[in-house]
Tab-separated table of C-alpha atoms in Angstrom:
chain	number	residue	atom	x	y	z
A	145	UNK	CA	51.993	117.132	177.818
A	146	UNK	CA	50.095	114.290	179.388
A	147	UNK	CA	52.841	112.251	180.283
A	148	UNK	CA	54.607	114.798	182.354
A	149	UNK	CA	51.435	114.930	184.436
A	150	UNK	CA	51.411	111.460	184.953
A	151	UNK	CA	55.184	111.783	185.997
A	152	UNK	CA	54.092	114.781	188.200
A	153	UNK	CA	51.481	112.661	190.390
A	154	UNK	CA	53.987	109.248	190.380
A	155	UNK	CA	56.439	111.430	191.958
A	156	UNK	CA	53.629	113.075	194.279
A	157	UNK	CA	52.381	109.318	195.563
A	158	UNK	CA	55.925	108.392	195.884
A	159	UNK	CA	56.479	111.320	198.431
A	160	UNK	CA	53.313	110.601	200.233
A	161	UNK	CA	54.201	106.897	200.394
A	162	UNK	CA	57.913	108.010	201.945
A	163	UNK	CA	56.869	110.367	204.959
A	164	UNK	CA	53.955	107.560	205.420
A	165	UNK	CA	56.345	105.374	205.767
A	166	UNK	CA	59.058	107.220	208.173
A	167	UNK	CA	56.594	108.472	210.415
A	168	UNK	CA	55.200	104.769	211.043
A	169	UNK	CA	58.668	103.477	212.182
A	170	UNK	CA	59.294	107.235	214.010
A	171	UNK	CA	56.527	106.340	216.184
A	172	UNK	CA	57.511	102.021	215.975
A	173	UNK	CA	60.916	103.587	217.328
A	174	UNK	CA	58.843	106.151	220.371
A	175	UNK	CA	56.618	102.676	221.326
A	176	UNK	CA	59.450	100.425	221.293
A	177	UNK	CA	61.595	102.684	223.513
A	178	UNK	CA	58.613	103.073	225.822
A	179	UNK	CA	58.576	99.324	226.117
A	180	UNK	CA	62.268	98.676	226.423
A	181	UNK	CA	62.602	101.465	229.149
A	182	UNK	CA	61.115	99.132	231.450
A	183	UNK	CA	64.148	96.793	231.216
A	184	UNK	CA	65.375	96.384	234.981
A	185	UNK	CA	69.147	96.209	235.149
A	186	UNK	CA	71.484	96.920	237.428
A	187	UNK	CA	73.331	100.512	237.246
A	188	UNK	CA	76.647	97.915	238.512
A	189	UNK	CA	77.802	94.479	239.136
A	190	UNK	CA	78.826	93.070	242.261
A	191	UNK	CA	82.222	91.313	243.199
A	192	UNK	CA	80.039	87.829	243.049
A	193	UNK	CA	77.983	88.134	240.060
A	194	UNK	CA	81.468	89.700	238.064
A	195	UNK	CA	82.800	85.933	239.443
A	196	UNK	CA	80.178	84.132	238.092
A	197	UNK	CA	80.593	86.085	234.697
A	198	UNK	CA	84.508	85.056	234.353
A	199	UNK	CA	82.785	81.351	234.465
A	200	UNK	CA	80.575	81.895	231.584
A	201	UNK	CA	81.621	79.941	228.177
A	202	UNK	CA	82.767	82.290	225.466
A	203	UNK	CA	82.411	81.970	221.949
A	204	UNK	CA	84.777	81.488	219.706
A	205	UNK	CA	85.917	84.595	217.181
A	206	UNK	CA	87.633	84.942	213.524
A	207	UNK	CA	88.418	88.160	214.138
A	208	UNK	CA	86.298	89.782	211.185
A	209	UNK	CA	83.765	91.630	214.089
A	210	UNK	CA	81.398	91.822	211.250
A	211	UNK	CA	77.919	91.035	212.980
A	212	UNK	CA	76.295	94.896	213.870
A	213	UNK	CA	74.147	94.323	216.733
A	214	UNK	CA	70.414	95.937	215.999
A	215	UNK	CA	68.320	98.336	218.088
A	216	UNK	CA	71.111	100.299	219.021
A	217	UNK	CA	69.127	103.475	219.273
A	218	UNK	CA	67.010	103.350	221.951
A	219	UNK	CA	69.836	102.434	224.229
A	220	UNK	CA	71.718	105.728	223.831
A	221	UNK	CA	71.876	106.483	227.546
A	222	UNK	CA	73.366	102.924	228.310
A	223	UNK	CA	75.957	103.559	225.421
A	224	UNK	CA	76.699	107.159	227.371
A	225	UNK	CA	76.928	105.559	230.613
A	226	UNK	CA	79.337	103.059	229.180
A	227	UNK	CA	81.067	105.294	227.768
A	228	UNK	CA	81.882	107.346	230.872
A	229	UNK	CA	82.434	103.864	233.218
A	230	UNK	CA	84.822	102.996	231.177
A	231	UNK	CA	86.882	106.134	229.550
A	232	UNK	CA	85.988	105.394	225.768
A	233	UNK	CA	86.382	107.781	222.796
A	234	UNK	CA	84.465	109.248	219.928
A	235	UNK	CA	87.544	108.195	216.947
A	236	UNK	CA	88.532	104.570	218.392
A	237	UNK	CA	86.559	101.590	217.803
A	238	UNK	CA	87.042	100.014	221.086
A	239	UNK	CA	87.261	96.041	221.580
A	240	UNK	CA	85.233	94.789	224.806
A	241	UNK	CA	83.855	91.686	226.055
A	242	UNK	CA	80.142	91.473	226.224
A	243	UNK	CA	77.813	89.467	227.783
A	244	UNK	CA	74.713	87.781	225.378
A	245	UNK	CA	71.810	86.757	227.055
A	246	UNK	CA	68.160	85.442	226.287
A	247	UNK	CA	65.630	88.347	226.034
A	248	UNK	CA	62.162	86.953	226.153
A	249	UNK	CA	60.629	89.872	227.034
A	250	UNK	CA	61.632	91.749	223.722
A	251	UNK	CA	58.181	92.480	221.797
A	252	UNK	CA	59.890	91.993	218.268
A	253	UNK	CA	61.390	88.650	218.428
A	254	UNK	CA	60.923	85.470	221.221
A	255	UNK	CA	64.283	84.548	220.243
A	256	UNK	CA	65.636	87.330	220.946
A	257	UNK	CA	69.236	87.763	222.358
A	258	UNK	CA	70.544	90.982	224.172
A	259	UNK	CA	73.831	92.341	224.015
A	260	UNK	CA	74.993	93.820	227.436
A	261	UNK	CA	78.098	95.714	228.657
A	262	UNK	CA	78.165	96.291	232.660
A	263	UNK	CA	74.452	95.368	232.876
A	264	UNK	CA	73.617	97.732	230.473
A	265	UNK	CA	71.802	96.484	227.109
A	266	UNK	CA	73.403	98.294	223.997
A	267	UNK	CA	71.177	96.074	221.227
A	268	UNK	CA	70.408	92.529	219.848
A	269	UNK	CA	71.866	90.016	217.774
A	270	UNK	CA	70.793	90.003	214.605
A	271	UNK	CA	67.991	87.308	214.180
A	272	UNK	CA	69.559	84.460	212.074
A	273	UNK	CA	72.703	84.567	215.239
A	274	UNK	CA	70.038	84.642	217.597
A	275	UNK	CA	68.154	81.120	216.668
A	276	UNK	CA	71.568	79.474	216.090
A	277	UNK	CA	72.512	80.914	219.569
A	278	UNK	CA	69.748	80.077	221.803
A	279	UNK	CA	70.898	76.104	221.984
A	280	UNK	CA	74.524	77.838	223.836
A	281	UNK	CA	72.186	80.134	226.292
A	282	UNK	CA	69.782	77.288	226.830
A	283	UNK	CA	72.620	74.796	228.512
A	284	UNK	CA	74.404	78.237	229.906
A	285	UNK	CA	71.747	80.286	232.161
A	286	UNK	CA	74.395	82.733	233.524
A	287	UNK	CA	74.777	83.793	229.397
A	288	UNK	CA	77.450	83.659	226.749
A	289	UNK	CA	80.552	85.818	226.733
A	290	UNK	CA	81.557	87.234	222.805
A	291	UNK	CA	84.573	89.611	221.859
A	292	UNK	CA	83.011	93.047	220.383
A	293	UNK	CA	83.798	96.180	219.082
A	294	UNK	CA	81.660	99.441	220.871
A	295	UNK	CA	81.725	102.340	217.980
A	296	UNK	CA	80.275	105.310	220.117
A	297	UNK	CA	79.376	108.698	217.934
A	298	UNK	CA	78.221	112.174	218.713
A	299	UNK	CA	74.522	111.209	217.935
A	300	UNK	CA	73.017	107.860	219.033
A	301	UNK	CA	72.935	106.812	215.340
A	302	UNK	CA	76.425	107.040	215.472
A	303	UNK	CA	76.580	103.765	218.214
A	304	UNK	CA	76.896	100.271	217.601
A	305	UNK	CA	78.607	97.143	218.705
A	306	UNK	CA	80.008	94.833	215.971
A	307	UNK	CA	80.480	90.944	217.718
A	308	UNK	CA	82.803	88.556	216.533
A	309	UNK	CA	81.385	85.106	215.539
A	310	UNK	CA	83.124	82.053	213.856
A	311	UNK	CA	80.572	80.507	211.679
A	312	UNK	CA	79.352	78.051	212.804
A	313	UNK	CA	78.973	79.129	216.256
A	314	UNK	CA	80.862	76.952	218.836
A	315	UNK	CA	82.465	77.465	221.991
A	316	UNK	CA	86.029	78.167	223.031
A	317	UNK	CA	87.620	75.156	224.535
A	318	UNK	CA	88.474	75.579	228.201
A	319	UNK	CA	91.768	73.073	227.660
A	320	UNK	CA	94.387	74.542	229.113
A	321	UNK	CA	97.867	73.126	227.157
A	322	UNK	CA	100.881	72.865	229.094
């Protein structure tokens, strides 16, 4: 009889430690959101600056698109707006061209590196990517261009934007062969 007690009160603590737990990163989520609404972006981009992005180095892909960006959540009006600006669907997975660049301002990581679509940011590159990709955004201040698929779902948990990296990160070569 004793043991089924003890069993009784493990499960108890257990279920205290869980909604303890989710209700700290609930309100990590709210204070992060507040923080990263104060991002200033532009709503478009103008004939020049779309120029200067066509210059930016790309980097190279294998194809697999199996890096998920992170933070995808907070950004569910960008991922709406994108959605609309550019006539993409709840089934398809839909391959884009994004635009990384340096986030300093981001309260989680120094490093970190934002992934943006049409000035919009739709997340972050995971952290190990990040650090290997700060020596490419350091020699290119405009940014670096990547190939990505933008998954867009009836909830905002439903978003996210897979990138396509070759390991180990490198450049496309701007050779043209004749």
């Amino acid at each position: 009889m004793g043991i089924e007690y003890l069993l009784i009160a493990a499960g108890i603590v257990i279920l205290i430690a869980v909604l303890a737990q989710r209700r700290m990163l609930q309100k990590r989520l709210i204070e992060n959101k507040e923080a990263l609404a104060g991002i200033k972006l532009q709503d478009g981009i103008t004939f020049e600056v779309g120029q200067v992005l066509k210059k930016t180095p790309r980097l190279k892909g294998d194809g697999t698109f199996k890096f998920k960006t992170l933070g995808c959540i907070p950004f569910a009006n960008n991922f709406e707006e994108v959605r609309l600006a550019r006539r993409i669907y709840f089934v398809d997975p839909t391959v884009v061209e994004v635009l990384l660049l340096p986030d300093p301002s981001n309260l989680e990581r120094k490093l970190a590196v934002a992934v943006t679509l049409d000035s919009k940011v739709l997340g972050y590159v995971p952290t190990q990517e990040a650090g290997e990709m700060h020596k490419y955004l350091l020699a290119h201040s405009s940014g670096v261009r990547a190939m990505a698929k933008i998954y867009l779902g009836s909830r905002p948990e439903y978003n996210g934007v897979m990138l396509d990296f070759a390991k180990p990160l490198r450049l496309e070569s701007k050779r043209i062969s004749k």
